[in-house]
């Protein structure tokens, strides 16, 4: 992640684009072009990124980062906007893919972003083919017997693609600067994987807060059981992967390995305390304490550059704040309450303080991903202060937090109880309306006219809607026979 070539010539990059590309890690670039322009021993050429490449970045960010997750939510709520949104996102993704092969300016050597792009496009193609196939309702014989598996496969791919797109975005940010090469690979992977894990944890907490309370109640477990389970598993991985066994111990190896040990040790305690002696689910503070201790350890992590020291310190303080606010939430805001009294109207019971721990995890993740050795060297050489950089990273965390909450609000609108006036519920859909929330027409002719106007993916609907008499009505082109 060095900001200069071996000859000492700095790359042509302005501070503001640097902050956006490195801090957000949201750029999608391609590693195709004339490799003869790349100096020997370097991962990228010295030219600045051209207009075509920036258009590629913006189009792919819109397609993979915004439209596809939005289309996934439309699919979950069976909205007629699902298909148009996915068609637009796919068209943009294809255009962006070819722009990544046709750009001038900065050129790139072999990297993971270029290789993973082909696999990601393959996933998208399979998803589109499955969606079109389900839309055709070919249900006779063998095709009808395997239809339910195709529906499940389509749903699973719909959830995998946003995660794979996130990985590709990070790989694009790394490739755009030629980072994570040679000796820098290990610490680079640690920062991006761990930072993504903090963000994922924040997203999961947001989902559970706004939409997952009913599911949590059905599991018969407290939220801390699942948190502690993941912490314990992650700790086991860290314990045995942070040090290259057989080589001398470095101070960073020892610190990271000891952190892994405390994670699995504390995780076991958290799982044990997640039930009382009668077997009922119970809250505990172990995951919050682990987050707090991890933040303290990271804030004291020794760094070479002053800029890196400041960024790591703020990252550690932010993570400590996430653990502390989580502790306060469980003990004093919720008073150890396992599930809300009225999960159907969770908004009445959510306290504004409960949004703070998830957001701080978002911010912690971006701060950690933006604190690799090469990024810090590049920003230090460009004269960027830690204050400016940290504020931009917090801004990006706010934007992602806003986007996730908007998606969850959209999901809630379509699945909320109709008595609350928010939108059609799933039960209401099944009994009184089409899957996109439109009322069923009383006559078959009216229903056929309505079906012709719908753009929803009806293939996501199971064929067992009418289970009152124990009979399954077969369908041809979406209409009962």
Short mmCIF file of C-alpha atoms in Angstrom, two decimals:
data_model
loop_
_atom_site.label_atom_id
_atom_site.label_comp_id
_atom_site.label_asym_id
_atom_site.label_seq_id
_atom_site.Cartn_x
_atom_site.Cartn_y
_atom_site.Cartn_z
CA UNK A 1 0.00 0.00 0.00
CA UNK A 2 2.93 2.32 -0.53
CA UNK A 3 2.05 5.71 -1.91
CA UNK A 4 5.26 5.97 -3.98
CA UNK A 5 6.97 3.95 -6.64
CA UNK A 6 10.35 2.39 -6.04
CA UNK A 7 11.94 5.37 -7.76
CA UNK A 8 10.35 7.68 -5.20
CA UNK A 9 7.83 9.29 -7.57
CA UNK A 10 4.43 9.81 -5.88
CA UNK A 11 1.32 8.61 -7.61
CA UNK A 12 -0.91 11.31 -9.07
CA UNK A 13 -3.75 11.25 -6.59
CA UNK A 14 -5.50 14.09 -4.83
CA UNK A 15 -6.33 13.87 -1.11
CA UNK A 16 -10.13 13.99 -1.45
CA UNK A 17 -10.44 11.06 -3.91
CA UNK A 18 -7.94 9.23 -1.72
CA UNK A 19 -10.20 9.61 1.31
CA UNK A 20 -13.24 8.47 -0.61
CA UNK A 21 -11.57 5.44 -2.17
CA UNK A 22 -9.55 4.28 0.83
CA UNK A 23 -11.89 5.27 3.61
CA UNK A 24 -15.08 3.90 2.10
CA UNK A 25 -13.41 1.03 0.23
CA UNK A 26 -16.42 1.19 -2.06
CA UNK A 27 -14.69 1.50 -5.40
CA UNK A 28 -15.05 -1.19 -8.03
CA UNK A 29 -12.20 -1.22 -10.51
CA UNK A 30 -10.96 -3.65 -13.09
CA UNK A 31 -7.53 -5.15 -13.47
CA UNK A 32 -7.53 -5.29 -17.24
CA UNK A 33 -5.53 -3.21 -19.66
CA UNK A 34 -2.04 -2.79 -21.02
CA UNK A 35 0.23 -4.37 -18.40
CA UNK A 36 3.32 -3.07 -20.21
CA UNK A 37 2.76 0.31 -18.52
CA UNK A 38 3.18 -1.20 -15.04
CA UNK A 39 6.69 -0.74 -13.61
CA UNK A 40 8.44 -3.93 -12.61
CA UNK A 41 7.75 -4.84 -9.01
CA UNK A 42 4.61 -2.66 -8.84
CA UNK A 43 0.95 -3.70 -8.86
CA UNK A 44 -0.37 -0.64 -10.74
CA UNK A 45 0.91 1.97 -13.17
CA UNK A 46 1.63 5.57 -12.17
CA UNK A 47 -1.18 7.17 -14.24
CA UNK A 48 -4.25 8.58 -12.49
CA UNK A 49 -7.60 6.83 -12.83
CA UNK A 50 -9.39 8.01 -15.97
CA UNK A 51 -12.98 9.08 -16.56
CA UNK A 52 -14.05 5.66 -17.85
CA UNK A 53 -12.75 4.00 -14.73
CA UNK A 54 -14.59 6.43 -12.46
CA UNK A 55 -17.80 5.81 -14.43
CA UNK A 56 -17.20 2.09 -13.96
CA UNK A 57 -16.85 2.64 -10.22
CA UNK A 58 -20.01 4.73 -9.93
CA UNK A 59 -22.14 2.40 -12.07
CA UNK A 60 -21.04 -0.73 -10.25
CA UNK A 61 -21.47 0.90 -6.85
CA UNK A 62 -25.03 1.85 -7.82
CA UNK A 63 -25.85 -1.58 -9.26
CA UNK A 64 -24.25 -3.84 -6.64
CA UNK A 65 -24.29 -1.59 -3.58
CA UNK A 66 -27.76 -0.04 -3.83
CA UNK A 67 -30.09 -1.52 -6.45
CA UNK A 68 -29.43 -5.24 -5.89
CA UNK A 69 -29.94 -5.04 -2.08
CA UNK A 70 -33.06 -2.96 -2.73
CA UNK A 71 -34.30 -5.55 -5.21
CA UNK A 72 -33.61 -8.29 -2.68
CA UNK A 73 -35.90 -6.58 -0.17
CA UNK A 74 -38.57 -6.13 -2.85
CA UNK A 75 -38.30 -9.87 -3.51
CA UNK A 76 -38.69 -10.73 0.17
CA UNK A 77 -41.89 -8.69 0.42
CA UNK A 78 -43.07 -9.91 -3.01
CA UNK A 79 -43.40 -6.46 -4.47
CA UNK A 80 -44.07 -5.86 -8.15
CA UNK A 81 -40.99 -3.60 -8.11
CA UNK A 82 -38.71 -6.59 -7.57
CA UNK A 83 -38.33 -7.55 -11.22
CA UNK A 84 -37.89 -4.01 -12.64
CA UNK A 85 -35.30 -3.19 -9.98
CA UNK A 86 -33.32 -6.37 -10.65
CA UNK A 87 -33.48 -5.84 -14.41
CA UNK A 88 -32.10 -2.30 -14.04
CA UNK A 89 -29.38 -3.46 -11.63
CA UNK A 90 -28.37 -6.32 -13.94
CA UNK A 91 -28.21 -4.03 -16.98
CA UNK A 92 -26.01 -1.55 -15.12
CA UNK A 93 -23.79 -4.35 -13.79
CA UNK A 94 -23.20 -5.67 -17.31
CA UNK A 95 -22.39 -2.19 -18.65
CA UNK A 96 -20.03 -1.58 -15.73
CA UNK A 97 -18.35 -4.94 -16.26
CA UNK A 98 -17.42 -4.10 -19.85
CA UNK A 99 -16.34 -0.57 -18.91
CA UNK A 100 -13.89 -2.20 -16.52
CA UNK A 101 -12.23 -3.84 -19.51
CA UNK A 102 -12.16 -0.73 -21.69
CA UNK A 103 -10.67 1.97 -19.50
CA UNK A 104 -7.51 3.96 -20.10
CA UNK A 105 -5.24 5.70 -17.61
CA UNK A 106 -4.11 3.62 -14.65
CA UNK A 107 -3.47 -0.04 -15.46
CA UNK A 108 -3.47 -2.98 -13.08
CA UNK A 109 -1.63 -6.27 -12.76
CA UNK A 110 -3.17 -9.56 -11.75
CA UNK A 111 -5.29 -9.22 -8.63
CA UNK A 112 -8.17 -10.86 -6.78
CA UNK A 113 -10.68 -8.21 -7.89
CA UNK A 114 -10.30 -9.13 -11.56
CA UNK A 115 -10.62 -12.86 -10.88
CA UNK A 116 -13.57 -12.54 -8.53
CA UNK A 117 -15.46 -10.30 -10.98
CA UNK A 118 -16.05 -13.24 -13.32
CA UNK A 119 -17.41 -15.42 -10.50
CA UNK A 120 -19.65 -12.61 -9.30
CA UNK A 121 -21.08 -12.10 -12.79
CA UNK A 122 -21.66 -15.86 -13.02
CA UNK A 123 -23.65 -15.73 -9.78
CA UNK A 124 -25.71 -12.88 -11.20
CA UNK A 125 -26.37 -14.76 -14.45
CA UNK A 126 -27.51 -17.88 -12.56
CA UNK A 127 -29.78 -15.73 -10.40
CA UNK A 128 -31.33 -14.04 -13.44
CA UNK A 129 -31.86 -17.37 -15.23
CA UNK A 130 -33.52 -18.83 -12.13
CA UNK A 131 -35.74 -15.77 -11.81
CA UNK A 132 -36.86 -15.93 -15.43
CA UNK A 133 -37.46 -19.68 -15.17
CA UNK A 134 -39.58 -19.28 -12.04
CA UNK A 135 -41.52 -16.51 -13.72
CA UNK A 136 -42.51 -18.87 -16.56
CA UNK A 137 -44.16 -21.31 -14.09
CA UNK A 138 -43.07 -24.49 -15.84
CA UNK A 139 -44.51 -26.87 -13.25
CA UNK A 140 -45.37 -30.13 -14.99
CA UNK A 141 -43.63 -33.40 -14.23
CA UNK A 142 -40.06 -33.27 -13.01
CA UNK A 143 -39.94 -29.46 -13.24
CA UNK A 144 -42.81 -29.18 -10.81
CA UNK A 145 -41.17 -31.54 -8.31
CA UNK A 146 -37.94 -29.58 -8.20
CA UNK A 147 -39.59 -26.17 -8.24
CA UNK A 148 -39.47 -25.69 -4.48
CA UNK A 149 -35.73 -26.30 -4.51
CA UNK A 150 -35.30 -23.78 -7.29
CA UNK A 151 -37.28 -21.24 -5.27
CA UNK A 152 -35.01 -21.84 -2.28
CA UNK A 153 -31.91 -21.61 -4.47
CA UNK A 154 -33.12 -18.30 -5.89
CA UNK A 155 -33.71 -16.95 -2.39
CA UNK A 156 -30.31 -18.13 -1.12
CA UNK A 157 -28.50 -16.60 -4.09
CA UNK A 158 -30.39 -13.37 -3.47
CA UNK A 159 -28.83 -13.21 -0.01
CA UNK A 160 -25.36 -14.36 -1.09
CA UNK A 161 -24.95 -11.81 -3.89
CA UNK A 162 -24.93 -8.68 -1.65
CA UNK A 163 -22.28 -10.28 0.57
CA UNK A 164 -20.20 -11.29 -2.45
CA UNK A 165 -20.66 -7.78 -3.86
CA UNK A 166 -19.31 -6.31 -0.61
CA UNK A 167 -16.21 -8.48 -0.92
CA UNK A 168 -15.78 -7.38 -4.53
CA UNK A 169 -16.11 -3.72 -3.54
CA UNK A 170 -13.34 -4.12 -0.98
CA UNK A 171 -11.17 -5.95 -3.49
CA UNK A 172 -11.81 -3.10 -5.92
CA UNK A 173 -10.65 -0.49 -3.42
CA UNK A 174 -7.53 -2.55 -2.75
CA UNK A 175 -6.81 -3.10 -6.46
CA UNK A 176 -7.27 0.57 -7.31
CA UNK A 177 -4.20 1.47 -5.23
CA UNK A 178 -2.16 -1.71 -5.67
CA UNK A 179 -2.38 -2.51 -1.97
CA UNK A 180 -2.03 -5.77 -0.01
CA UNK A 181 1.01 -7.06 -1.86
CA UNK A 182 3.86 -9.22 -0.51
CA UNK A 183 4.53 -8.64 3.22
CA UNK A 184 1.50 -6.37 3.56
CA UNK A 185 -1.00 -9.11 2.72
CA UNK A 186 -1.41 -10.53 6.24
CA UNK A 187 -2.18 -7.30 8.08
CA UNK A 188 -4.32 -6.15 5.16
CA UNK A 189 -6.49 -9.25 5.35
CA UNK A 190 -6.78 -8.90 9.12
CA UNK A 191 -8.01 -5.30 8.86
CA UNK A 192 -10.55 -5.86 6.10
CA UNK A 193 -11.90 -9.15 7.45
CA UNK A 194 -12.19 -7.91 11.03
CA UNK A 195 -13.57 -4.54 9.97
CA UNK A 196 -16.21 -6.25 7.84
CA UNK A 197 -17.06 -8.50 10.79
CA UNK A 198 -17.74 -5.46 13.02
CA UNK A 199 -19.98 -3.95 10.34
CA UNK A 200 -21.79 -7.27 9.85
CA UNK A 201 -22.33 -7.50 13.62
CA UNK A 202 -23.81 -3.99 13.58
CA UNK A 203 -26.13 -4.90 10.70
CA UNK A 204 -27.27 -8.06 12.49
CA UNK A 205 -28.01 -6.04 15.66
CA UNK A 206 -29.99 -3.56 13.57
CA UNK A 207 -32.02 -6.35 11.95
CA UNK A 208 -32.71 -8.02 15.28
CA UNK A 209 -33.71 -4.70 16.82
CA UNK A 210 -36.18 -3.75 14.11
CA UNK A 211 -37.35 -7.00 12.51
CA UNK A 212 -35.91 -10.01 14.31
CA UNK A 213 -37.55 -10.04 17.72
CA UNK A 214 -40.25 -12.54 16.75
CA UNK A 215 -37.62 -14.90 15.28
CA UNK A 216 -35.50 -14.54 18.40
CA UNK A 217 -38.46 -15.47 20.58
CA UNK A 218 -39.09 -18.59 18.47
CA UNK A 219 -35.52 -19.82 18.97
CA UNK A 220 -35.98 -19.97 22.74
CA UNK A 221 -32.53 -18.40 23.18
CA UNK A 222 -31.41 -14.96 24.25
CA UNK A 223 -29.52 -12.82 21.78
CA UNK A 224 -26.34 -13.17 23.85
CA UNK A 225 -26.27 -16.90 23.23
CA UNK A 226 -25.84 -16.36 19.49
CA UNK A 227 -23.42 -13.48 20.02
CA UNK A 228 -21.32 -15.58 22.38
CA UNK A 229 -21.35 -18.55 20.01
CA UNK A 230 -19.95 -16.44 17.16
CA UNK A 231 -17.39 -14.81 19.48
CA UNK A 232 -16.19 -18.23 20.66
CA UNK A 233 -15.85 -19.58 17.11
CA UNK A 234 -14.07 -16.44 15.94
CA UNK A 235 -11.73 -16.65 18.91
CA UNK A 236 -10.76 -20.21 18.01
CA UNK A 237 -9.87 -19.08 14.48
CA UNK A 238 -7.80 -16.15 15.76
CA UNK A 239 -5.98 -18.26 18.32
CA UNK A 240 -4.50 -20.55 15.70
CA UNK A 241 -4.13 -18.25 12.68
CA UNK A 242 -2.61 -15.01 13.97
CA UNK A 243 0.85 -16.55 14.47
CA UNK A 244 2.84 -18.57 11.97
CA UNK A 245 3.63 -21.56 14.13
CA UNK A 246 7.27 -22.55 14.06
CA UNK A 247 8.44 -18.94 13.54
CA UNK A 248 9.59 -16.49 16.22
CA UNK A 249 6.87 -14.61 18.11
CA UNK A 250 6.36 -10.92 17.38
CA UNK A 251 4.59 -8.56 19.76
CA UNK A 252 1.62 -8.23 17.35
CA UNK A 253 1.34 -12.02 17.08
CA UNK A 254 1.18 -12.37 20.84
CA UNK A 255 -1.40 -9.61 21.21
CA UNK A 256 -3.68 -10.95 18.49
CA UNK A 257 -3.39 -14.54 19.71
CA UNK A 258 -4.17 -13.54 23.30
CA UNK A 259 -7.18 -11.64 22.00
CA UNK A 260 -8.37 -14.83 20.30
CA UNK A 261 -7.98 -16.73 23.56
CA UNK A 262 -10.10 -14.27 25.54
CA UNK A 263 -12.77 -14.38 22.84
CA UNK A 264 -13.32 -18.13 22.96
CA UNK A 265 -12.99 -18.21 26.75
CA UNK A 266 -15.50 -15.41 27.22
CA UNK A 267 -17.74 -16.84 24.50
CA UNK A 268 -18.06 -20.10 26.41
CA UNK A 269 -19.06 -18.18 29.52
CA UNK A 270 -21.58 -16.14 27.54
CA UNK A 271 -23.25 -19.27 26.16
CA UNK A 272 -23.41 -20.81 29.65
CA UNK A 273 -25.00 -17.71 31.16
CA UNK A 274 -27.58 -17.37 28.37
CA UNK A 275 -29.95 -19.70 30.24
CA UNK A 276 -31.08 -19.70 33.84
CA UNK A 277 -31.27 -22.81 36.01
CA UNK A 278 -34.78 -23.52 34.77
CA UNK A 279 -33.67 -23.47 31.14
CA UNK A 280 -35.28 -20.13 30.31
CA UNK A 281 -33.38 -17.65 28.08
CA UNK A 282 -31.52 -14.96 29.98
CA UNK A 283 -29.55 -11.86 29.01
CA UNK A 284 -25.90 -11.40 30.01
CA UNK A 285 -23.14 -8.85 29.51
CA UNK A 286 -20.32 -11.08 28.26
CA UNK A 287 -20.43 -10.07 24.55
CA UNK A 288 -20.50 -6.40 25.54
CA UNK A 289 -17.49 -6.89 27.81
CA UNK A 290 -15.59 -8.70 25.04
CA UNK A 291 -16.23 -5.80 22.65
CA UNK A 292 -15.11 -3.31 25.29
CA UNK A 293 -11.88 -5.21 26.03
CA UNK A 294 -11.15 -5.60 22.32
CA UNK A 295 -11.52 -1.86 21.85
CA UNK A 296 -9.18 -1.18 24.76
CA UNK A 297 -6.56 -3.55 23.33
CA UNK A 298 -6.78 -1.97 19.89
CA UNK A 299 -6.53 1.57 21.24
CA UNK A 300 -3.18 0.65 22.83
CA UNK A 301 -1.86 -1.17 19.73
CA UNK A 302 1.64 0.22 18.92
CA UNK A 303 1.92 1.92 15.49
CA UNK A 304 4.76 3.29 13.39
CA UNK A 305 3.11 6.46 12.04
CA UNK A 306 1.52 9.16 14.16
CA UNK A 307 -1.49 9.23 11.83
CA UNK A 308 -1.94 5.48 12.28
CA UNK A 309 -1.69 5.84 16.05
CA UNK A 310 -4.49 8.41 16.09
CA UNK A 311 -6.76 6.36 13.80
CA UNK A 312 -6.22 3.16 15.79
CA UNK A 313 -6.87 5.04 19.03
CA UNK A 314 -10.19 6.43 17.80
CA UNK A 315 -11.09 3.00 16.46
CA UNK A 316 -10.40 1.50 19.88
CA UNK A 317 -12.41 4.20 21.68
CA UNK A 318 -15.32 3.74 19.27
CA UNK A 319 -15.32 -0.02 19.84
CA UNK A 320 -15.11 0.52 23.60
CA UNK A 321 -18.10 2.86 23.33
CA UNK A 322 -20.01 0.17 21.40
CA UNK A 323 -19.39 -2.33 24.21
CA UNK A 324 -20.22 0.18 26.94
CA UNK A 325 -23.47 1.31 25.32
CA UNK A 326 -24.47 -2.30 24.74
CA UNK A 327 -23.87 -2.97 28.44
CA UNK A 328 -26.01 0.04 29.39
CA UNK A 329 -28.73 -1.00 26.95
CA UNK A 330 -29.09 -4.49 28.40
CA UNK A 331 -28.78 -3.56 32.07
CA UNK A 332 -30.51 -0.18 32.36
CA UNK A 333 -32.59 0.40 29.22
CA UNK A 334 -34.04 -3.09 28.72
CA UNK A 335 -33.49 -4.24 32.33
CA UNK A 336 -32.58 -7.76 31.12
CA UNK A 337 -35.81 -8.13 29.13
CA UNK A 338 -35.33 -11.00 26.67
CA UNK A 339 -38.00 -10.14 24.08
CA UNK A 340 -40.43 -7.22 23.74
CA UNK A 341 -43.94 -7.53 25.10
CA UNK A 342 -45.49 -6.70 21.72
CA UNK A 343 -43.24 -7.81 18.88
CA UNK A 344 -45.93 -6.88 16.33
CA UNK A 345 -45.42 -3.21 17.10
CA UNK A 346 -41.78 -3.04 18.06
CA UNK A 347 -41.57 0.69 17.37
CA UNK A 348 -43.55 1.41 20.52
CA UNK A 349 -40.90 -0.34 22.65
CA UNK A 350 -37.65 0.69 20.96
CA UNK A 351 -35.66 3.22 22.93
CA UNK A 352 -33.60 5.73 20.94
CA UNK A 353 -30.51 4.63 22.89
CA UNK A 354 -30.73 1.18 21.30
CA UNK A 355 -29.62 2.53 17.93
CA UNK A 356 -26.29 3.65 19.38
CA UNK A 357 -24.46 0.28 19.82
CA UNK A 358 -25.12 -0.88 16.22
CA UNK A 359 -24.01 2.43 14.75
CA UNK A 360 -20.80 2.44 16.75
CA UNK A 361 -20.04 -1.03 15.38
CA UNK A 362 -20.53 0.31 11.84
CA UNK A 363 -18.11 3.14 12.59
CA UNK A 364 -15.61 0.78 14.23
CA UNK A 365 -15.60 -1.43 11.16
CA UNK A 366 -14.87 1.40 8.74
CA UNK A 367 -12.19 2.83 11.01
CA UNK A 368 -10.42 -0.52 11.22
CA UNK A 369 -10.66 -1.21 7.49
CA UNK A 370 -9.25 2.23 6.83
CA UNK A 371 -6.22 1.82 9.10
CA UNK A 372 -3.95 -0.54 7.17
CA UNK A 373 -0.24 0.23 6.92
CA UNK A 374 -0.29 1.24 3.28
CA UNK A 375 -3.37 3.43 3.60
CA UNK A 376 -1.82 5.25 6.53
CA UNK A 377 1.45 5.78 4.63
CA UNK A 378 -0.39 7.11 1.58
CA UNK A 379 -2.48 9.56 3.59
CA UNK A 380 0.48 10.66 5.67
CA UNK A 381 2.48 11.42 2.50
CA UNK A 382 -0.51 13.36 1.13
CA UNK A 383 -0.65 15.52 4.28
CA UNK A 384 -4.14 14.35 5.31
CA UNK A 385 -4.80 14.81 9.03
CA UNK A 386 -6.39 12.14 11.18
CA UNK A 387 -9.28 14.49 12.02
CA UNK A 388 -10.37 14.85 8.38
CA UNK A 389 -9.94 11.16 7.68
CA UNK A 390 -11.87 10.00 10.76
CA UNK A 391 -14.74 12.41 10.09
CA UNK A 392 -15.09 11.05 6.55
CA UNK A 393 -15.08 7.46 7.82
CA UNK A 394 -17.78 8.35 10.33
CA UNK A 395 -19.77 9.98 7.52
CA UNK A 396 -19.62 6.78 5.50
CA UNK A 397 -20.75 4.82 8.57
CA UNK A 398 -23.74 7.16 8.91
CA UNK A 399 -24.67 6.62 5.25
CA UNK A 400 -24.53 2.82 5.52
CA UNK A 401 -26.49 2.96 8.78
CA UNK A 402 -29.11 5.09 7.00
CA UNK A 403 -29.30 2.71 4.03
CA UNK A 404 -29.73 -0.39 6.20
CA UNK A 405 -32.46 1.32 8.24
CA UNK A 406 -34.22 2.41 5.05
CA UNK A 407 -34.22 -1.15 3.73
CA UNK A 408 -35.57 -2.47 7.03
CA UNK A 409 -38.22 0.24 7.08
CA UNK A 410 -39.28 -0.77 3.57
CA UNK A 411 -39.46 -4.42 4.65
CA UNK A 412 -41.49 -3.48 7.72
CA UNK A 413 -43.91 -1.39 5.67
CA UNK A 414 -44.97 -4.41 3.62
CA UNK A 415 -44.99 -6.91 6.47
CA UNK A 416 -46.46 -4.83 9.29
CA UNK A 417 -49.91 -5.57 10.67
CA UNK A 418 -52.59 -3.82 8.58
CA UNK A 419 -54.34 -2.77 11.78
CA UNK A 420 -51.43 -0.42 12.46
CA UNK A 421 -51.94 1.27 9.12
CA UNK A 422 -48.40 0.65 7.93
CA UNK A 423 -48.90 -1.86 5.15
CA UNK A 424 -50.10 -5.37 4.35
CA UNK A 425 -48.87 -8.18 6.54
CA UNK A 426 -47.82 -11.63 5.29
CA UNK A 427 -50.95 -13.15 6.76
CA UNK A 428 -53.05 -10.49 5.13
CA UNK A 429 -51.31 -11.21 1.82
CA UNK A 430 -52.09 -14.89 2.00
CA UNK A 431 -55.74 -14.46 2.93
CA UNK A 432 -56.93 -11.33 1.19
CA UNK A 433 -54.45 -10.01 -1.34
CA UNK A 434 -51.98 -10.67 -4.09
CA UNK A 435 -48.39 -11.13 -2.89
CA UNK A 436 -47.53 -7.51 -3.71
CA UNK A 437 -50.27 -6.15 -1.50
CA UNK A 438 -53.03 -5.61 -4.06
CA UNK A 439 -56.48 -6.87 -3.12
CA UNK A 440 -57.77 -10.02 -4.83
CA UNK A 441 -60.42 -9.34 -7.47
CA UNK A 442 -63.72 -11.07 -6.80
CA UNK A 443 -64.08 -12.39 -10.33
CA UNK A 444 -61.62 -14.52 -12.32
CA UNK A 445 -61.69 -12.11 -15.27
CA UNK A 446 -60.69 -9.22 -13.03
CA UNK A 447 -57.90 -11.31 -11.50
CA UNK A 448 -56.57 -12.25 -14.92
CA UNK A 449 -56.54 -8.60 -15.95
CA UNK A 450 -54.69 -7.74 -12.76
CA UNK A 451 -52.18 -10.57 -13.22
CA UNK A 452 -51.33 -9.26 -16.65
CA UNK A 453 -50.30 -5.95 -15.12
CA UNK A 454 -48.17 -7.35 -12.32
CA UNK A 455 -44.38 -7.27 -12.54
CA UNK A 456 -43.67 -9.23 -9.39
CA UNK A 457 -41.70 -12.49 -9.29
CA UNK A 458 -44.55 -14.88 -8.62
CA UNK A 459 -42.11 -17.80 -8.60
CA UNK A 460 -41.16 -16.90 -5.06
CA UNK A 461 -44.66 -17.89 -3.95
CA UNK A 462 -45.13 -21.49 -2.89
CA UNK A 463 -47.82 -23.54 -4.56
CA UNK A 464 -49.43 -24.43 -1.24
CA UNK A 465 -51.33 -21.20 -0.60
CA UNK A 466 -54.64 -23.01 -0.07
CA UNK A 467 -53.97 -25.50 2.71
CA UNK A 468 -57.39 -25.36 4.41
CA UNK A 469 -58.66 -28.44 2.62
CA UNK A 470 -55.28 -30.15 2.47
CA UNK A 471 -55.28 -29.94 -1.33
CA UNK A 472 -52.66 -28.31 -3.52
CA UNK A 473 -53.87 -26.45 -6.59
CA UNK A 474 -51.52 -26.77 -9.52
CA UNK A 475 -50.86 -23.68 -11.59
CA UNK A 476 -50.06 -22.96 -15.16
CA UNK A 477 -48.64 -19.54 -15.92
CA UNK A 478 -49.63 -18.41 -12.43
CA UNK A 479 -53.38 -19.29 -12.64
CA UNK A 480 -55.27 -21.99 -10.79
CA UNK A 481 -56.72 -24.77 -12.88
#
